Short mmCIF file of C-alpha atoms in Angstrom, two decimals:
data_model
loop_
_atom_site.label_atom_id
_atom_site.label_comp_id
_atom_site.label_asym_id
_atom_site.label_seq_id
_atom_site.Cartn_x
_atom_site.Cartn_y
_atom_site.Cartn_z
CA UNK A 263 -28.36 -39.92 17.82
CA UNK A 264 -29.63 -38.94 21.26
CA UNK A 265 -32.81 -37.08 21.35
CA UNK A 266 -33.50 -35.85 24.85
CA UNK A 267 -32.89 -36.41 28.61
CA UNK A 268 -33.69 -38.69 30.90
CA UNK A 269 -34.44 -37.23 34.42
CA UNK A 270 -35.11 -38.33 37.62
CA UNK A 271 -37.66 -35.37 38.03
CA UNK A 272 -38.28 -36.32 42.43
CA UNK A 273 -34.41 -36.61 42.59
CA UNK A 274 -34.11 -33.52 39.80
CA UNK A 275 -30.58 -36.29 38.65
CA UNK A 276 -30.24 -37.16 35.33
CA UNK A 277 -30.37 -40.73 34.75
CA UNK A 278 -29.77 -41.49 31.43
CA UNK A 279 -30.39 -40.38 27.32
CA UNK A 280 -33.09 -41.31 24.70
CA UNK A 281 -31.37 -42.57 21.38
CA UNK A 282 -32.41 -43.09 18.32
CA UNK A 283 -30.22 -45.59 15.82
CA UNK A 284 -30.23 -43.72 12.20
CA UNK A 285 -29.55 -46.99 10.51
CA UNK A 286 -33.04 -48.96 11.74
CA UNK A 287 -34.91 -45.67 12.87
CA UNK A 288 -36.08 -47.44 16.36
CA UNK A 289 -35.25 -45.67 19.42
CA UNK A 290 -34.11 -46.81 23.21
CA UNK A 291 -33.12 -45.31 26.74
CA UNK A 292 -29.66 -45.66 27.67
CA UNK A 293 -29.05 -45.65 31.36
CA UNK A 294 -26.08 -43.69 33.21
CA UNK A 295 -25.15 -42.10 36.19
CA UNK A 296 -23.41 -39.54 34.32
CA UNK A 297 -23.61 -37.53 31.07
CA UNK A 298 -21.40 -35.91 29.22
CA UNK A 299 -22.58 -33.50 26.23
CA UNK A 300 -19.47 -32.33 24.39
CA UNK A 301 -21.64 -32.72 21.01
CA UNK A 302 -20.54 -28.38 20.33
CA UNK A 303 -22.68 -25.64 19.92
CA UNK A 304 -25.34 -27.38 18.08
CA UNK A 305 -25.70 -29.22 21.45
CA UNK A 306 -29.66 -29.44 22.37
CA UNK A 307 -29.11 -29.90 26.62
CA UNK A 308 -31.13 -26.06 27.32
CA UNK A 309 -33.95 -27.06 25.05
CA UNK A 310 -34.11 -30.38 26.79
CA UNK A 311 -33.88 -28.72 30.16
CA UNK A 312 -36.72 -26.06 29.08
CA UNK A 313 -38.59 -29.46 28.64
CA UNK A 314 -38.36 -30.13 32.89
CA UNK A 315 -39.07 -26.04 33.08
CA UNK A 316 -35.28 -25.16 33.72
CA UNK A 317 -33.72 -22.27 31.78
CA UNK A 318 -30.30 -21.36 31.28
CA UNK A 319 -28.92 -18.34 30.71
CA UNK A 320 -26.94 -17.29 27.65
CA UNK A 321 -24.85 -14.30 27.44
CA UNK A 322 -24.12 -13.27 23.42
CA UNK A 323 -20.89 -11.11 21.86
CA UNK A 324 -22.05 -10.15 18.51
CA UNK A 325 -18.90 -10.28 15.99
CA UNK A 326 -20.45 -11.54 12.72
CA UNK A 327 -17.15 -13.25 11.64
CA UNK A 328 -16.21 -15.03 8.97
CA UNK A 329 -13.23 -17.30 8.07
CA UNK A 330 -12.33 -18.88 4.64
CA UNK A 331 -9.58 -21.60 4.08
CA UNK A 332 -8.42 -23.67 1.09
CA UNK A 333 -5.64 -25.85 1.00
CA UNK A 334 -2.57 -25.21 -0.90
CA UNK A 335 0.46 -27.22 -1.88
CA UNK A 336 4.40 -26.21 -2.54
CA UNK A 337 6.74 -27.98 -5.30
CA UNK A 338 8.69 -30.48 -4.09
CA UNK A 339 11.88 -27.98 -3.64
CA UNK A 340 9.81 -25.62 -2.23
CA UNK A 341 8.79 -24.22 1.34
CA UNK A 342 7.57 -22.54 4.29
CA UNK A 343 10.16 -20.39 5.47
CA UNK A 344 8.75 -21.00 8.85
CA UNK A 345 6.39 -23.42 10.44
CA UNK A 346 3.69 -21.36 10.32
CA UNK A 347 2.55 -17.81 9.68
CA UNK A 348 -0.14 -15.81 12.15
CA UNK A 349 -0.96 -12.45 11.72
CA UNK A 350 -3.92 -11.29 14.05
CA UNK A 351 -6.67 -8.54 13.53
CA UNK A 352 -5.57 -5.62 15.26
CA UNK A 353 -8.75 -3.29 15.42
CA UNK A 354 -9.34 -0.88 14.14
CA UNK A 355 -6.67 -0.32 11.92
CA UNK A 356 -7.25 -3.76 10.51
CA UNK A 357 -9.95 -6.15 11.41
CA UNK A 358 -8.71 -8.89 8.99
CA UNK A 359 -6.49 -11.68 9.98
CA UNK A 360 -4.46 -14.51 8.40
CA UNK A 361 -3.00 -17.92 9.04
CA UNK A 362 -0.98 -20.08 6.68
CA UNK A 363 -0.61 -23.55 8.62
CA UNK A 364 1.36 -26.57 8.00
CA UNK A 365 0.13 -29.73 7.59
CA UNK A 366 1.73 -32.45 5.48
CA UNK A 367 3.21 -33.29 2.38
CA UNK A 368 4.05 -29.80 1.97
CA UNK A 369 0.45 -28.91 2.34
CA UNK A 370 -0.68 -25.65 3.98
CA UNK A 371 -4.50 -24.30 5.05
CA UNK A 372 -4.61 -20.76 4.32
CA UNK A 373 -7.37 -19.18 6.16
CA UNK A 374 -8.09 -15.30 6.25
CA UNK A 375 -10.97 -13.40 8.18
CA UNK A 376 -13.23 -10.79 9.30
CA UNK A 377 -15.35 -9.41 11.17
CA UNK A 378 -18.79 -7.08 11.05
CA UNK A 379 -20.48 -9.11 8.27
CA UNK A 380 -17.09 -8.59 6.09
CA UNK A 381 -17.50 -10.18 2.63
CA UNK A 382 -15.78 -13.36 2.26
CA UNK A 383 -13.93 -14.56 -0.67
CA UNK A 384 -16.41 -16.94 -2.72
CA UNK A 385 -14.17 -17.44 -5.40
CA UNK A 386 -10.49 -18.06 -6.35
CA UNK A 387 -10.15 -14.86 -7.67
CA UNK A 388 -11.86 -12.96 -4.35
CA UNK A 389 -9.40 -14.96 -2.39
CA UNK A 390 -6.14 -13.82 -4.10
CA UNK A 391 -7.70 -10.19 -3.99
CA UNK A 392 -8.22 -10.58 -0.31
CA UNK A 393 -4.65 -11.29 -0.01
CA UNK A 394 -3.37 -8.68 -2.03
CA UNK A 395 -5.50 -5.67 -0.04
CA UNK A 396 -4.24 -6.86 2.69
CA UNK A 397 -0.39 -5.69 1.09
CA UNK A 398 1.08 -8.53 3.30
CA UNK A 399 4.10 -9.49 0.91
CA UNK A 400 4.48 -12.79 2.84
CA UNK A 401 1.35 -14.46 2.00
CA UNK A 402 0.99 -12.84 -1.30
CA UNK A 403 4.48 -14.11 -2.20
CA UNK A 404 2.99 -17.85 -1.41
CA UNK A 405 -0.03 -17.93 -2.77
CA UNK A 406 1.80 -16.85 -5.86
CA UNK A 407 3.81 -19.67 -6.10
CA UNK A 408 1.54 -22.34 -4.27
CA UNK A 409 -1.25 -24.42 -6.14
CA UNK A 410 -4.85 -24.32 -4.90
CA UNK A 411 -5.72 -27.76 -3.81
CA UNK A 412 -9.05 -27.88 -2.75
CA UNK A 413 -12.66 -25.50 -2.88
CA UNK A 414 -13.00 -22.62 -0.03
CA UNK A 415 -14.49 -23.41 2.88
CA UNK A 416 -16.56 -20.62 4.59
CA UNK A 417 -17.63 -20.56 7.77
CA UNK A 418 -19.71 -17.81 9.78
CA UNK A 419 -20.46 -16.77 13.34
CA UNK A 420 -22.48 -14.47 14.24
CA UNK A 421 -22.11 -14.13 17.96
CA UNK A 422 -19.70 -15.79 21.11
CA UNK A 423 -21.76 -17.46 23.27
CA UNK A 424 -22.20 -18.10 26.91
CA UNK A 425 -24.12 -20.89 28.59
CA UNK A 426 -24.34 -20.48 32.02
CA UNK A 427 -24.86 -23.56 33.41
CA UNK A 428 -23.08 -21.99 36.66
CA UNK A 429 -25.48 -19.78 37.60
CA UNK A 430 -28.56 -22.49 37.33
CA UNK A 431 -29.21 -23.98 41.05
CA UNK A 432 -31.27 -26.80 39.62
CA UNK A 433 -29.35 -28.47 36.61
CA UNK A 434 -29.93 -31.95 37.39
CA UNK A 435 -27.31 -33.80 38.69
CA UNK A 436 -24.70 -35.80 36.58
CA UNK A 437 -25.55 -33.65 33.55
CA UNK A 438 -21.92 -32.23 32.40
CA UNK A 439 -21.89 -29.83 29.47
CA UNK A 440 -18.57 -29.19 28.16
CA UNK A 441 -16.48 -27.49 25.04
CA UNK A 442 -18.27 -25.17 22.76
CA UNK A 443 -21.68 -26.66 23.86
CA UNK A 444 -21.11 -24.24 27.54
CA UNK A 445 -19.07 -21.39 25.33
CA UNK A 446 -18.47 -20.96 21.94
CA UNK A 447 -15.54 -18.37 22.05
CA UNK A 448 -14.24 -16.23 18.29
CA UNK A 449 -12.19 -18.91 17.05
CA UNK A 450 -9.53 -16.54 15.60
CA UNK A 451 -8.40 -16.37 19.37
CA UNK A 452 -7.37 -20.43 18.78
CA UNK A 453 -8.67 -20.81 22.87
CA UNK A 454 -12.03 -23.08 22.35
CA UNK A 455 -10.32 -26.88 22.16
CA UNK A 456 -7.96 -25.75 25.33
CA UNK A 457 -10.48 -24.60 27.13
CA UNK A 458 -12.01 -27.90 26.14
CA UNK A 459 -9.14 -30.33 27.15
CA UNK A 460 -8.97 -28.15 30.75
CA UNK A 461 -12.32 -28.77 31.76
CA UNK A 462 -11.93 -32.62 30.79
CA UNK A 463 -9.10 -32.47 33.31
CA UNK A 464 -11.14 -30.87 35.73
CA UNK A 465 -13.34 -33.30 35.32
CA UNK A 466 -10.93 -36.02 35.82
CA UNK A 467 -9.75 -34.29 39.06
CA UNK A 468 -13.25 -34.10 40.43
CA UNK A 469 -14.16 -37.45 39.71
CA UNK A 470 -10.43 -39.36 41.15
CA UNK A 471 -11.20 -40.70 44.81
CA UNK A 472 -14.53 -40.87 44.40
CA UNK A 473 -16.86 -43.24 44.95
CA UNK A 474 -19.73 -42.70 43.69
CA UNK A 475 -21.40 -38.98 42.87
CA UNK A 476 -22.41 -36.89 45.75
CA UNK A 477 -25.27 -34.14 45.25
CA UNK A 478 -22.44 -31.29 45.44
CA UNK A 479 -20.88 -32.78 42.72
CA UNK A 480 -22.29 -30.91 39.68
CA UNK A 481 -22.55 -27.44 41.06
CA UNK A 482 -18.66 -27.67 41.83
CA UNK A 483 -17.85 -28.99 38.38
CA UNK A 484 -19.94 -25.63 36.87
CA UNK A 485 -18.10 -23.68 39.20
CA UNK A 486 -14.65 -25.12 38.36
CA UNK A 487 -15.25 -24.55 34.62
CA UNK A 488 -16.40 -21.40 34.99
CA UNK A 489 -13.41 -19.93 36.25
CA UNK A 490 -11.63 -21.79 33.43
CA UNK A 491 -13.86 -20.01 30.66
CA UNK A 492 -13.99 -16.49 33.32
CA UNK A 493 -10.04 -15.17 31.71
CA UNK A 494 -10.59 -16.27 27.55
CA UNK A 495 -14.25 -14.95 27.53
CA UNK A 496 -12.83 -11.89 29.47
CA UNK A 497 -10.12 -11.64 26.85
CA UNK A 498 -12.00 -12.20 23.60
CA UNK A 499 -15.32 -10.15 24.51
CA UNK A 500 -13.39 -6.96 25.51
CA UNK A 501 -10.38 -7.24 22.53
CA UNK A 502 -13.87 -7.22 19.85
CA UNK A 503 -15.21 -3.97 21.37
CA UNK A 504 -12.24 -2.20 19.42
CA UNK A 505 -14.03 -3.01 16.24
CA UNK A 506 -15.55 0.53 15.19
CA UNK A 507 -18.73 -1.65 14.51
CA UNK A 508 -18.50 -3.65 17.23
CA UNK A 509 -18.21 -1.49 19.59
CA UNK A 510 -20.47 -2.21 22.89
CA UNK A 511 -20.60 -0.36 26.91
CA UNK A 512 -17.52 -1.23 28.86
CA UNK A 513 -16.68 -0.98 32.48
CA UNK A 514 -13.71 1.18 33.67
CA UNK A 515 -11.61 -2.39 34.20
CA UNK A 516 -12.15 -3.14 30.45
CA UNK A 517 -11.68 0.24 29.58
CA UNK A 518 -8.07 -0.10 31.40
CA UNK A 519 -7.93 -3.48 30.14
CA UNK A 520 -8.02 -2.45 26.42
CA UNK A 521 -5.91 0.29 27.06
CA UNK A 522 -3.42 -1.65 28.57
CA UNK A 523 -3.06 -4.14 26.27
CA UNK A 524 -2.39 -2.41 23.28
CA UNK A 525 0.57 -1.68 25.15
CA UNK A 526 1.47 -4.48 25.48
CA UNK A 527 0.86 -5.80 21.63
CA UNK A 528 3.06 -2.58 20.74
CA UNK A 529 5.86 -3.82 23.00
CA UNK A 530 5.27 -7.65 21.87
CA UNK A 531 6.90 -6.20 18.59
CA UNK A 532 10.38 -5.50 19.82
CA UNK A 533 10.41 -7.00 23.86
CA UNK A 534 10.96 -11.12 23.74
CA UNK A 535 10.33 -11.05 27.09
CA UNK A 536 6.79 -9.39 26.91
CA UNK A 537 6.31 -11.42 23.50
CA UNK A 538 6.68 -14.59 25.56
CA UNK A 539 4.72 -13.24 28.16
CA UNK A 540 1.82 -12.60 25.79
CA UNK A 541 1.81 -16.36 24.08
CA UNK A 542 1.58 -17.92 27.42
CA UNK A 543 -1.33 -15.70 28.70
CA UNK A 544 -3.09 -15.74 24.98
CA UNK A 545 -2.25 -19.76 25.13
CA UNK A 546 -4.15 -20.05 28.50
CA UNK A 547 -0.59 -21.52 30.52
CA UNK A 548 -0.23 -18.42 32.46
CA UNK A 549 -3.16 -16.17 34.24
CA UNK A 550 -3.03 -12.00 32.79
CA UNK A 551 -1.53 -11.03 35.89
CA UNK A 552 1.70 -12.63 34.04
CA UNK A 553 1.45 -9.52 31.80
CA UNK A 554 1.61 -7.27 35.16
CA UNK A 555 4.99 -8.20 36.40
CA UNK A 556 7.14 -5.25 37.54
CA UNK A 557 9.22 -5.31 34.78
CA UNK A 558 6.71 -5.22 32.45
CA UNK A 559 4.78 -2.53 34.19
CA UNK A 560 7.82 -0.75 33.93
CA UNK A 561 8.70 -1.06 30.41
CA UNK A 562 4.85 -0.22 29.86
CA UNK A 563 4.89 2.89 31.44
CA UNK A 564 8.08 4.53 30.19
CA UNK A 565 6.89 3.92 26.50
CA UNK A 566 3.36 4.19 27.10
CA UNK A 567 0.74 5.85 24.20
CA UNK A 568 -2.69 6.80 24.17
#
């Protein structure tokens, strides 16, 4: 388990972590030119950096959600009529969402959940009542004729988080902090773990042809990830502000921005093209200004509603 830092306070570069081995409770320093802390949210790197008097910044969403899965299982001549089944929150009309995923051996995680300090389902019985208020035939019609599997699974968080290791101009050098322990985004949006592999690959491209690590080298690495994160925490932080409960000051872009896109979710309904369009912006392959093509633009404004 690594319990702190180890930094170079002349050269302000990290050199190394302190460990500690669970099994034999004795501790050691482990040298490096480089660390890495993708160890999530629970990560400890700003407490260790308040230790050499360096603070980082966190930016906080409140949008005190929760999401409950169980696992089912289908009879043998039974399944899925499709791989699997999404349906997203659309505030405020309704703030609850659902996902029925494959996984094997005609297994499938149900998940549903909410937002605002919604109650989750505690019990088998609360979780085939959640299903049925939400009058969504398709997952009421499995769960009727699927067998619980395994207990619920609750999970709840309170807030989306932003570390901003960017705007710090003395993290020590060769400390990386990646994943969930920079940005925890709402995980209903499904972006965290791509965000995640994309700054690994940034990494990868910053560290290819080099030879050893220059002093430039972490600042650009916070700055590369940070336009990686800049589009999903964009997207996530302004879609919760249409929670009635959540609802938070905007700027005129966001304002536009929300207004926008619920034209676009209406046309996603009925226009493959846009509905494509939308997956590969919500899926982080294409930037939002795929959404803004003149053809979509067009087809936006000629059926455009408040």
């Amino acid at each position: 388990m690594v319990k702190g830092l180890l930094v170079d306070a002349k050269l302000n570069k990290v050199c190394g972590v302190k460990v500690k081995y669970l099994e034999t409770d004795t501790q050691e320093e482990v040298h490096a030119d480089l660390v890495v802390d993708a160890s999530g949210f629970g990560s400890k790197s700003i407490e260790w950096l308040r230790e050499y008097e360096i603070e980082v910044k966190e930016e906080k969403v409140r949008i005190d959600l929760f999401y409950a899965t169980k696992m089912f299982k289908l009879k043998e001549n039974e399944e899925l009529d499709c791989c699997n089944m999404l349906m997203s929150p659309s505030f405020p009309d309704n703030p609850y969402g659902v996902l029925i995923q494959t996984i094997e051996d005609n297994r499938y995680f149900v998940t549903f959940s909410g937002y605002a300090n919604e109650k989750a389902p505690q019990t088998d019985d609360e979780f085939y009542d959640f299903a049925e208020n939400l009058s969504i035939s398709n997952v009421t019609d499995f769960l009727n004729k699927a067998e619980g599997i395994t207990d619920i699974k609750t999970y709840k968080i309170p807030y989306q988080v932003r570390r901003r290791f960017d705007l710090v101009n003395n993290v020590p050098e060769g400390l990386l902090v990646v994943g969930d322990a920079q940005c925890r985004f709402d995980p209903v949006f499904g972006q965290g773990v791509s965000v995640a592999a994309m700054e690994a690959h940034q990494l990868q491209l910053l560290l290819q042809g080099r030879k050893q690590l220059d002093k430039t080298f972490t600042q650009q690495f916070y700055k590369k990830t940070a336009n990686i994160i800049e589009t999903p925490w964009d997207m996530t932080t302004t879609e919760i502000s249409r929670h009635p409960q959540l609802k938070r000051e905007l700027t005129t872009k966001q304002k536009f921005q929300l207004w926008y896109m619920k034209q676009i979710y209406r046309l996603s309904a009925s226009n493959s093209d846009v509905y494509i369009r939308l997956v590969r912006v919500m899926n982080l392959i294409r930037s939002p200004f795929h959404l803004f093509h003149p053809k979509v633009l067009l087809s936006v404004l000629l059926n455009r509603k408040k």
